[in-house]
PDB file of C-alpha atoms in Angstrom:
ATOM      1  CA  UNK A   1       0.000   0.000   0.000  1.00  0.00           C
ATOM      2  CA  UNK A   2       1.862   3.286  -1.276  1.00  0.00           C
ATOM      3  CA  UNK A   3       0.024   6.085   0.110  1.00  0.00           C
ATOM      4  CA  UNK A   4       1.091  10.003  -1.257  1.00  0.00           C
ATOM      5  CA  UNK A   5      -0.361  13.453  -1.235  1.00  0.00           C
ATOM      6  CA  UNK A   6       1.771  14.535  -3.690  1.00  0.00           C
ATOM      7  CA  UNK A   7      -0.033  18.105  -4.876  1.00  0.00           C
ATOM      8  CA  UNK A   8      -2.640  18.159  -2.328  1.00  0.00           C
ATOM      9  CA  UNK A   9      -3.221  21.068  -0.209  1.00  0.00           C
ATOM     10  CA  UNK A  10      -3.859  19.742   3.838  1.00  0.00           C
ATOM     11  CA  UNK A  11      -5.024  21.440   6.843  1.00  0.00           C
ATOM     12  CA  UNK A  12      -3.959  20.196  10.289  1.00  0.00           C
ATOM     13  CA  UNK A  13      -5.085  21.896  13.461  1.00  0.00           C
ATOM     14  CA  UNK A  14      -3.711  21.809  16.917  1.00  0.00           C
ATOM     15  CA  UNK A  15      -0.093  21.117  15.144  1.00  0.00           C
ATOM     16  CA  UNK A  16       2.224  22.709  17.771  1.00  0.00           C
ATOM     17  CA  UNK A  17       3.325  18.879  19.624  1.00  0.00           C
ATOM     18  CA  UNK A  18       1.964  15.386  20.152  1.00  0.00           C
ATOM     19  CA  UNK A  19      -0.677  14.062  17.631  1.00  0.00           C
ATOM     20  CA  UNK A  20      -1.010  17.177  15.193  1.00  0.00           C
ATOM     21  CA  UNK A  21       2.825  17.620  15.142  1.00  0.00           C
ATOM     22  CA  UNK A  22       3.537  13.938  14.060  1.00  0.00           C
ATOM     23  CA  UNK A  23       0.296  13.942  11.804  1.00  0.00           C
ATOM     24  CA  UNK A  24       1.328  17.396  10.036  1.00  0.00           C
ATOM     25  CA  UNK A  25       5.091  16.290   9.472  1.00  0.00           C
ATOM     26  CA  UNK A  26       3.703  12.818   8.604  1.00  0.00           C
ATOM     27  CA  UNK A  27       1.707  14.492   5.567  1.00  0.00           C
ATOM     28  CA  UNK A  28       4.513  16.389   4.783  1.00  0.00           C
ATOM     29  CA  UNK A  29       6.577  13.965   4.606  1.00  0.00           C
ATOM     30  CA  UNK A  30       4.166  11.607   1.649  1.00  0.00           C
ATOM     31  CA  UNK A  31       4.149  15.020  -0.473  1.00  0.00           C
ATOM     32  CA  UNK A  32       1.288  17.056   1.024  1.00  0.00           C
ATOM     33  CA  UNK A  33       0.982  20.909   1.177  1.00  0.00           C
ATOM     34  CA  UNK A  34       0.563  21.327   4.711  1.00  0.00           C
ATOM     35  CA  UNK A  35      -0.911  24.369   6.759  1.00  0.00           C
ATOM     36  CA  UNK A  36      -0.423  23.871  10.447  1.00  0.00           C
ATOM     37  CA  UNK A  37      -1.848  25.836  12.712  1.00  0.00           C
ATOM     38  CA  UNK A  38      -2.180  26.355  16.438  1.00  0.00           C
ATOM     39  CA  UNK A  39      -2.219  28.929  19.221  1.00  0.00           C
ATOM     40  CA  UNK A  40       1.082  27.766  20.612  1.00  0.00           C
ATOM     41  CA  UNK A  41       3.764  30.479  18.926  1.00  0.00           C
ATOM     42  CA  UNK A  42       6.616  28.102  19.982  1.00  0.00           C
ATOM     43  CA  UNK A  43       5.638  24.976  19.798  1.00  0.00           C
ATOM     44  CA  UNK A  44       4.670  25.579  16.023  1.00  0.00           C
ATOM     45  CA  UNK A  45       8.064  27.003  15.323  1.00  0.00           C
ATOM     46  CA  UNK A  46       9.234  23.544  16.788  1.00  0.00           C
ATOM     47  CA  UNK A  47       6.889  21.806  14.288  1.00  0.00           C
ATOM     48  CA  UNK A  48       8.204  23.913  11.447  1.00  0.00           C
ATOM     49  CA  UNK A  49      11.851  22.952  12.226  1.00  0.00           C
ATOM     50  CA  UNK A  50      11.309  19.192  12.941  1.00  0.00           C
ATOM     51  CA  UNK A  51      10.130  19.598   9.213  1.00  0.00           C
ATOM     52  CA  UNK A  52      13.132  20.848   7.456  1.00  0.00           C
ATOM     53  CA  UNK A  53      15.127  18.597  10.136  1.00  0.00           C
ATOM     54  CA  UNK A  54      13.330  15.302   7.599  1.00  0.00           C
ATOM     55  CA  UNK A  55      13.925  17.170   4.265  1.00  0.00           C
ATOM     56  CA  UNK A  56      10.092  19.433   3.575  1.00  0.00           C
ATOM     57  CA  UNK A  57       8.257  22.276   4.570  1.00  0.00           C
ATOM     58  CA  UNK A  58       5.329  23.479   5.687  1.00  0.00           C
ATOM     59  CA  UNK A  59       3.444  26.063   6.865  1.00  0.00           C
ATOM     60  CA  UNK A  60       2.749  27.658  10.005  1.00  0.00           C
ATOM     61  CA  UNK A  61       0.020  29.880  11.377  1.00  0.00           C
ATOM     62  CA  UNK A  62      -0.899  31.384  14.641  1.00  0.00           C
ATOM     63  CA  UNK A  63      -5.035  30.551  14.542  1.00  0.00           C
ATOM     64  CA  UNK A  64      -7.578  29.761  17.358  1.00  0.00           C
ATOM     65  CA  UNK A  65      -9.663  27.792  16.625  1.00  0.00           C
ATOM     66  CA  UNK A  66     -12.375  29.373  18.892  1.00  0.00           C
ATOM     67  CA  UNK A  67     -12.305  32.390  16.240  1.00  0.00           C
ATOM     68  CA  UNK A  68     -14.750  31.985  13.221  1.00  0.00           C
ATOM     69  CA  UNK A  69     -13.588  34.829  11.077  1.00  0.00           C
ATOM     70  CA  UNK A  70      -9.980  33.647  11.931  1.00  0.00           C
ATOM     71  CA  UNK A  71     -10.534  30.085  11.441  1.00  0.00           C
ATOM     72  CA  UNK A  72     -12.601  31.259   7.709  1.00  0.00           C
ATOM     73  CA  UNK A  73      -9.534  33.450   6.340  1.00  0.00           C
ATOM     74  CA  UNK A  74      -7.059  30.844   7.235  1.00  0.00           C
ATOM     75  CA  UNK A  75      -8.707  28.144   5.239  1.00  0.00           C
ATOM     76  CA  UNK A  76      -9.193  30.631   2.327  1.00  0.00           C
ATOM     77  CA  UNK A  77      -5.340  31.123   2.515  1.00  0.00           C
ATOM     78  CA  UNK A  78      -4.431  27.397   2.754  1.00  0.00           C
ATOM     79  CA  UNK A  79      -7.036  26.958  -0.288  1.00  0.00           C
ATOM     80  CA  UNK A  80      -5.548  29.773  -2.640  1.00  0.00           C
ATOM     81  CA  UNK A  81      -6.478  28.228  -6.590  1.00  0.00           C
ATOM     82  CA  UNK A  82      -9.252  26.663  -4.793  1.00  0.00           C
ATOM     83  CA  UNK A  83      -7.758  23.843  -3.955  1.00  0.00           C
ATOM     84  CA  UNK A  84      -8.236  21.714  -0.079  1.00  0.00           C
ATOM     85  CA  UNK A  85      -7.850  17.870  -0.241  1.00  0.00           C
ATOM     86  CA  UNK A  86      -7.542  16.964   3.356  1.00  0.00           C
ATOM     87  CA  UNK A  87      -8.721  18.722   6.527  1.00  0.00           C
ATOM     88  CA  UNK A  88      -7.794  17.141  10.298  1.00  0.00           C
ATOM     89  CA  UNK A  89      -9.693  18.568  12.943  1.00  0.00           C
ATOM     90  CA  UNK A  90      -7.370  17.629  16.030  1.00  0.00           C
ATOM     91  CA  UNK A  91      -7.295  20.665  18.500  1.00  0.00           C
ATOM     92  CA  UNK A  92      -8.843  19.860  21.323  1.00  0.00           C
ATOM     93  CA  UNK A  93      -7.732  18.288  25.064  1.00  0.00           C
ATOM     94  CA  UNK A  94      -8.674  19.523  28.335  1.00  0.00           C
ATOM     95  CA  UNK A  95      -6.939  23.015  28.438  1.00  0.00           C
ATOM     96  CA  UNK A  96      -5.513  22.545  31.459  1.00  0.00           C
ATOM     97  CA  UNK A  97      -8.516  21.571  33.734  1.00  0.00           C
ATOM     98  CA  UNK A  98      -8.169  18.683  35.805  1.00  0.00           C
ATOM     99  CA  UNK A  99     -10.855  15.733  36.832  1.00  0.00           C
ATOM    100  CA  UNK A 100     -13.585  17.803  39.805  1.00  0.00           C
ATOM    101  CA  UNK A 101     -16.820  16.966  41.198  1.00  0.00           C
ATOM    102  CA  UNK A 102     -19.734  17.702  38.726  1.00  0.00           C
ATOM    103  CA  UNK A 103     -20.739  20.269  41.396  1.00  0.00           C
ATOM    104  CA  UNK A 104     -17.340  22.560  41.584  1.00  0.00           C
ATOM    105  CA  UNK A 105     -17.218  22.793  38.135  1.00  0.00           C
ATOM    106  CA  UNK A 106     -18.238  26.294  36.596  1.00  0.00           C
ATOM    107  CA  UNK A 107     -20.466  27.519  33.245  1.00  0.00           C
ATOM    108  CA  UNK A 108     -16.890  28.530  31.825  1.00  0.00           C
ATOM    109  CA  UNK A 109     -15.207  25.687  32.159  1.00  0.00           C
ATOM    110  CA  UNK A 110     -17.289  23.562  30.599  1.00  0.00           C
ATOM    111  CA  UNK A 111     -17.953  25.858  27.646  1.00  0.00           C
ATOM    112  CA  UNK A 112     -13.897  26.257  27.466  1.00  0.00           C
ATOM    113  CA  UNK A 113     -13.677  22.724  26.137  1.00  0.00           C
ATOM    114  CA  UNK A 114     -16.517  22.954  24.217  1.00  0.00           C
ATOM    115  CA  UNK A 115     -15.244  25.378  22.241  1.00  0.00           C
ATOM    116  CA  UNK A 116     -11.843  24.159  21.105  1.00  0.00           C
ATOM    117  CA  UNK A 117     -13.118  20.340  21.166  1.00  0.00           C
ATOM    118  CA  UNK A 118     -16.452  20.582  18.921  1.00  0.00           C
ATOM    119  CA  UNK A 119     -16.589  24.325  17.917  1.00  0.00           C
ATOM    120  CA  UNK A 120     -13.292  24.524  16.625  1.00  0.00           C
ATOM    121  CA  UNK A 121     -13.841  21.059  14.587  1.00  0.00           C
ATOM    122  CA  UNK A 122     -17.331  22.868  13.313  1.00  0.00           C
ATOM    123  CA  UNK A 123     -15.581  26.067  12.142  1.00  0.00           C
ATOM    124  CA  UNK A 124     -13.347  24.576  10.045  1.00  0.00           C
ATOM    125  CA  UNK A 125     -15.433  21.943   8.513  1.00  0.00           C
ATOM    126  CA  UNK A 126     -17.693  25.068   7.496  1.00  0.00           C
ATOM    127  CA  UNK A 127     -14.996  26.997   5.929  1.00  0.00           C
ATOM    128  CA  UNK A 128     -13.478  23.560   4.274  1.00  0.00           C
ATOM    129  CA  UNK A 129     -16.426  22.614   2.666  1.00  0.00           C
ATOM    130  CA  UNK A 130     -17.390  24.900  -0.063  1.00  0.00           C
ATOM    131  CA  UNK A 131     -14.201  24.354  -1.233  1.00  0.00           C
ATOM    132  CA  UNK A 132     -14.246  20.695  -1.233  1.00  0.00           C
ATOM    133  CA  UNK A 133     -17.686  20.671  -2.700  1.00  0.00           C
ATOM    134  CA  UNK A 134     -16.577  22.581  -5.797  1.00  0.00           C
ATOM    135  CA  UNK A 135     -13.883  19.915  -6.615  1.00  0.00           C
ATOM    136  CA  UNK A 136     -16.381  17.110  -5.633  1.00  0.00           C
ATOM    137  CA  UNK A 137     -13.705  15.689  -3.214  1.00  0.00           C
ATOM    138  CA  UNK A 138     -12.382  16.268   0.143  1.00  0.00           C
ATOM    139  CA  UNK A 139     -11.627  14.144   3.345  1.00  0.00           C
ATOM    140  CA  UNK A 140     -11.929  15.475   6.669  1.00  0.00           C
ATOM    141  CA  UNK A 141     -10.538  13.510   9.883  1.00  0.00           C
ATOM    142  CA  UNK A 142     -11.451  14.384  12.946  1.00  0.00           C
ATOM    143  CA  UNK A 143      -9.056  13.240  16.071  1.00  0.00           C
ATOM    144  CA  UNK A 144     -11.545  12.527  19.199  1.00  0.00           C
ATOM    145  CA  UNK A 145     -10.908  10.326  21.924  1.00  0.00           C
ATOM    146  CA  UNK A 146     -11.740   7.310  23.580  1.00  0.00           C
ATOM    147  CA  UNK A 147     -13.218   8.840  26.102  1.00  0.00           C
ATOM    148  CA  UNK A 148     -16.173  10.008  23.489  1.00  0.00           C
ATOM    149  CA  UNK A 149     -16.752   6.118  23.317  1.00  0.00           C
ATOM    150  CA  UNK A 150     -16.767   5.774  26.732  1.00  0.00           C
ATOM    151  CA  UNK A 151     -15.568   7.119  30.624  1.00  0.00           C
ATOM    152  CA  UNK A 152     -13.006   9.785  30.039  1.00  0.00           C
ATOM    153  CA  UNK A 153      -9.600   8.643  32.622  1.00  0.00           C
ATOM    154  CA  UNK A 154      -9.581  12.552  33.180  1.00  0.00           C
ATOM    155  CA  UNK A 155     -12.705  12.250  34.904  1.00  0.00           C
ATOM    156  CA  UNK A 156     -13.730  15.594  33.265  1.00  0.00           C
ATOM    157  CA  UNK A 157     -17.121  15.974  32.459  1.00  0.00           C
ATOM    158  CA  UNK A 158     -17.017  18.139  29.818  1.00  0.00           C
ATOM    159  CA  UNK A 159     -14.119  16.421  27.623  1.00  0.00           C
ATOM    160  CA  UNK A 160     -15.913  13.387  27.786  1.00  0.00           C
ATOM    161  CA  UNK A 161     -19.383  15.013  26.302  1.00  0.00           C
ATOM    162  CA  UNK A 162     -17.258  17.397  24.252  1.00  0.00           C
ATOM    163  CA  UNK A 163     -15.391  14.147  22.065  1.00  0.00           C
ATOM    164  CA  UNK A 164     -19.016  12.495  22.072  1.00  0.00           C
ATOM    165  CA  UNK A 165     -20.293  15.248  20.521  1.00  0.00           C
ATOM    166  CA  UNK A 166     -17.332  15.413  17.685  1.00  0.00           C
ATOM    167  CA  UNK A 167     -18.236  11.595  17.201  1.00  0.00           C
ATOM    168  CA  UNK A 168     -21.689  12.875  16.676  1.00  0.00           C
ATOM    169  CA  UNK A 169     -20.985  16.003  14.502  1.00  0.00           C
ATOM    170  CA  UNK A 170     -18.721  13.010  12.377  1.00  0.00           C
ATOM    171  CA  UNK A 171     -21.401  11.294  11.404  1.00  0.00           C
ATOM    172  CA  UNK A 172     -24.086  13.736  10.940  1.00  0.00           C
ATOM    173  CA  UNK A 173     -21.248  15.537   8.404  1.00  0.00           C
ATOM    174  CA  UNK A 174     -20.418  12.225   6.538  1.00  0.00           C
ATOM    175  CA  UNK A 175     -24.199  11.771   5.039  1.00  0.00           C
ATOM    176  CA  UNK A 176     -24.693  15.871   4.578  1.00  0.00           C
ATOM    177  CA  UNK A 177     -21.279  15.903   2.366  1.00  0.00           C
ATOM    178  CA  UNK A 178     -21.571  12.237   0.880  1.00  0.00           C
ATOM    179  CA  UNK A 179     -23.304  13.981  -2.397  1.00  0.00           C
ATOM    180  CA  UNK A 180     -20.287  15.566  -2.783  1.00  0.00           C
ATOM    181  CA  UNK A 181     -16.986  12.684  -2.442  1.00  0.00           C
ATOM    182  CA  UNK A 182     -16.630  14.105   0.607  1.00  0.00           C
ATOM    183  CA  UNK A 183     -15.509  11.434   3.135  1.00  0.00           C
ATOM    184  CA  UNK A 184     -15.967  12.419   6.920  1.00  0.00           C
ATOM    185  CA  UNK A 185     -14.320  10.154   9.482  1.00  0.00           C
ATOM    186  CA  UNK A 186     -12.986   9.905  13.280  1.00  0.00           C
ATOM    187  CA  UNK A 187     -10.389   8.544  15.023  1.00  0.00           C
ATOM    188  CA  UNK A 188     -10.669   7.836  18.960  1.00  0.00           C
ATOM    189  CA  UNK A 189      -7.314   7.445  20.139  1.00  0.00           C
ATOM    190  CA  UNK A 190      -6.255   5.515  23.718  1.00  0.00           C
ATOM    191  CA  UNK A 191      -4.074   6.853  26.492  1.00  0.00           C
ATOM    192  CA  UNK A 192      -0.511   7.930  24.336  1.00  0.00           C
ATOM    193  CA  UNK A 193       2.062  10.640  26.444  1.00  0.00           C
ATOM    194  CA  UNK A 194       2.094  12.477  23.754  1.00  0.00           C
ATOM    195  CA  UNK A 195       2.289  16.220  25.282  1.00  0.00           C
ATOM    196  CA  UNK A 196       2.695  18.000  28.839  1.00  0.00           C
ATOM    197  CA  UNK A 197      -0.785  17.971  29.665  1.00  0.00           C
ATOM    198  CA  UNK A 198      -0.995  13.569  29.087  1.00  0.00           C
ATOM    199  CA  UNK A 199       2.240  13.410  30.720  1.00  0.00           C
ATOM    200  CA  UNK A 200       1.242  15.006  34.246  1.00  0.00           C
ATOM    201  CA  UNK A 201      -1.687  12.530  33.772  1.00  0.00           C
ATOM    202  CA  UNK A 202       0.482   9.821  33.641  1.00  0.00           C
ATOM    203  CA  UNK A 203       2.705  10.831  36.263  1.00  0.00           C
ATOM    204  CA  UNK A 204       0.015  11.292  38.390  1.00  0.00           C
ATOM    205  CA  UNK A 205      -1.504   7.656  38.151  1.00  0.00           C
ATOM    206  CA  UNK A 206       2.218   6.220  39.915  1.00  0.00           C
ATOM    207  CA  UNK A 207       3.768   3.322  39.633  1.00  0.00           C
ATOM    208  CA  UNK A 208       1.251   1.048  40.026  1.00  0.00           C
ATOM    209  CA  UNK A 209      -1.500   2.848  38.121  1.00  0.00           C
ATOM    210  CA  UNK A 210       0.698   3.153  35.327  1.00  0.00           C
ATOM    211  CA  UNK A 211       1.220  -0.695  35.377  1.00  0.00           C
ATOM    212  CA  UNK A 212      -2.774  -1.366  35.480  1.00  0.00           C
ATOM    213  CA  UNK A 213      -3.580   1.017  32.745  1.00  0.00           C
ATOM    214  CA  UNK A 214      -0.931  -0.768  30.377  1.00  0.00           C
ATOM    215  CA  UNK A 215      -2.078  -4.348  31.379  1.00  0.00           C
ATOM    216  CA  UNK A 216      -5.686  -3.507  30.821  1.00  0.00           C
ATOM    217  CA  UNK A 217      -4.110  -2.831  27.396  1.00  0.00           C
ATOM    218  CA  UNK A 218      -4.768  -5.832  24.556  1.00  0.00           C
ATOM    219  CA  UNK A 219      -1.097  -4.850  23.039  1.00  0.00           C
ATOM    220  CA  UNK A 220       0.382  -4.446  26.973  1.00  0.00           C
ATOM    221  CA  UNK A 221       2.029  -1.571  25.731  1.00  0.00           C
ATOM    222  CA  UNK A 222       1.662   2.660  25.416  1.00  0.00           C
ATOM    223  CA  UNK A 223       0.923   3.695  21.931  1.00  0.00           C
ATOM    224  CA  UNK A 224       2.614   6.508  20.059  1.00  0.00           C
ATOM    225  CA  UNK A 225       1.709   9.687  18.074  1.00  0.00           C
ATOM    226  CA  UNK A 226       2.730   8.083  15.556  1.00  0.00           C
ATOM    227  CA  UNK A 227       0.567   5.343  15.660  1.00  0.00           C
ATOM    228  CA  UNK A 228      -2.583   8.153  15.073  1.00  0.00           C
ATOM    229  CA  UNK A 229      -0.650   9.602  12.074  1.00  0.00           C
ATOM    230  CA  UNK A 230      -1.295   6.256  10.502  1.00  0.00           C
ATOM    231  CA  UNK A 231      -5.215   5.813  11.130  1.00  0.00           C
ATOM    232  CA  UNK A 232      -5.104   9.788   9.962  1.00  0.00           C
ATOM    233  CA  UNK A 233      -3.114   9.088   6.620  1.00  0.00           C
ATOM    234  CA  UNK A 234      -5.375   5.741   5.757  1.00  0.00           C
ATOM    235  CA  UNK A 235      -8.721   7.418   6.627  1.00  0.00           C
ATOM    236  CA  UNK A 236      -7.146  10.770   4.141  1.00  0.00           C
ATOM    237  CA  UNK A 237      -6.025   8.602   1.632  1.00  0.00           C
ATOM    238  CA  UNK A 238      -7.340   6.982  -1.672  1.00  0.00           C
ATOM    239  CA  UNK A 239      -7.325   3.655  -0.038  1.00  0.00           C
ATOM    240  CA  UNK A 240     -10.129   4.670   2.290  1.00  0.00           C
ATOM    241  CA  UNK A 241     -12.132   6.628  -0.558  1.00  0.00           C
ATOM    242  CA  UNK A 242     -15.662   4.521   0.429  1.00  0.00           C
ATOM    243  CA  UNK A 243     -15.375   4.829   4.027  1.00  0.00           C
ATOM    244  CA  UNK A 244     -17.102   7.471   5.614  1.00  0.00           C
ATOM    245  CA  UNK A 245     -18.964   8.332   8.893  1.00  0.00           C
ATOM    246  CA  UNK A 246     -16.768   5.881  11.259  1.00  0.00           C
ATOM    247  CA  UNK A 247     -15.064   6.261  14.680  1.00  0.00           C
ATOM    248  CA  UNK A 248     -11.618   3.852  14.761  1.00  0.00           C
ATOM    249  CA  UNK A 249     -10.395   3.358  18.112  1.00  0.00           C
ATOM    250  CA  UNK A 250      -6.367   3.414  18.166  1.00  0.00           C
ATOM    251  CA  UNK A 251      -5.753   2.118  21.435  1.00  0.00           C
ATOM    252  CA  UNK A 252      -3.873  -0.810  20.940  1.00  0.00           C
ATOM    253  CA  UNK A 253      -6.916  -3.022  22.199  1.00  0.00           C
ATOM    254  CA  UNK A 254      -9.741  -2.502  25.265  1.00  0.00           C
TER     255      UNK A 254
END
């Protein structure tokens, strides 16, 4: 199976480290024309040199994804000469919060995560779409997370509902832009330390929590950024051109 992007224009959000670095330099690396984007200044800059580092380029922007009109021009940049093949949703996490009682937790907070998690995947789809409609094809990705399939091991209410909801918006987008060749799909990865914010998580399980959550593991062992690239390239690539509207859990097994 040779996959390639060679002359197609992608979008990856949420590109500064972990999944959306490693799926932006991944692209990059089969030929794409990759737009990265995040809020994180240095962290993108990092992204940008880890891609000359393996011999391309890409590009960089400073966008939040929270920002309709921001979110719109970007995409219209990206898809100068009308062009966008490939768009992957994947900004998102918990921003910081941490697992609370239902009660302690307050209107912004949950809204917080809402709107990078599901808002942010909206916006772009919206902008992405005309564009992909005029070409008749386009594949959109969206990265959730197993805990939108199931109990979030944050314990936080609102990312679990937030990457249900992206599951949701997935498949509601896949029938609505069928007509069109426009394939919309998800991937739900497992627990990967893949950026500060999933390694204080795993620090704080210990010694022996880390040792449960692995052997509750099919594989019995942590999976890597890497290993979402891949589901993100096959579901973006010819190979997966009648598959639309499904969730593929990357989690080496539950």
């Amino acid at each position: 199976m040779n996959i390639r992007f060679d002359g197609q224009t992608v979008i990856v959000t949420g590109a500064a480290h972990g999944f959306g670095r490693a799926i932006a330099l991944a692209f990059a690396r089969l030929g794409g024309n990759v737009w990265a984007c995040d809020v994180n200044r240095s962290g993108l800059a990092l992204t940008e040199q880890q891609a000359l580092e393996q011999g391309t380029a890409l590009k960089v922007r400073m966008v939040d994804v929270t920002d309709r009109e921001m979110v719109r021009t970007f995409v219209q940049e990206a898809g100068t000469g009308e062009r966008l093949d490939v768009l992957v949703n994947n900004a998102g996490g918990v921003l910081g919060q941490v697992g609370r009682p239902l009660e302690e937790i307050s209107e912004e907070d949950w809204h917080t995560i809402f709107r990078v998690n599901v808002d942010g995947a909206f916006y772009f789809s919206q902008a992405a779409a005309p564009l992909m409609k005029a070409r008749h094809f386009g594949r959109i990705v969206n990265i959730s997370s197993g805990a939108g399939l199931g109990v979030s091991l944050t314990g936080i209410q609102a990312y679990a509902s937030a990457k249900a909801a992206q599951i949701g918006l997935t498949r509601q987008l896949a029938h609505e832009l069928g007509p069109w060749g426009i394939t919309v799909n998800n991937v739900a990865p497992g627990f990967v330390r893949s950026n500060p914010t999933t390694e204080r998580q795993w620090e704080s399980y210990g010694e022996a929590g880390q040792r449960r959550l692995v052997e509750n593991i099919a594989l019995k062992r942590l999976g890597t950024s890497d290993d979402i690239a891949a589901a993100v390239l096959f579901f973006a690539s010819e190979y997966a051109g009648w598959i639309t509207g499904q969730v593929l859990g990357v989690d080496g097994g539950k």
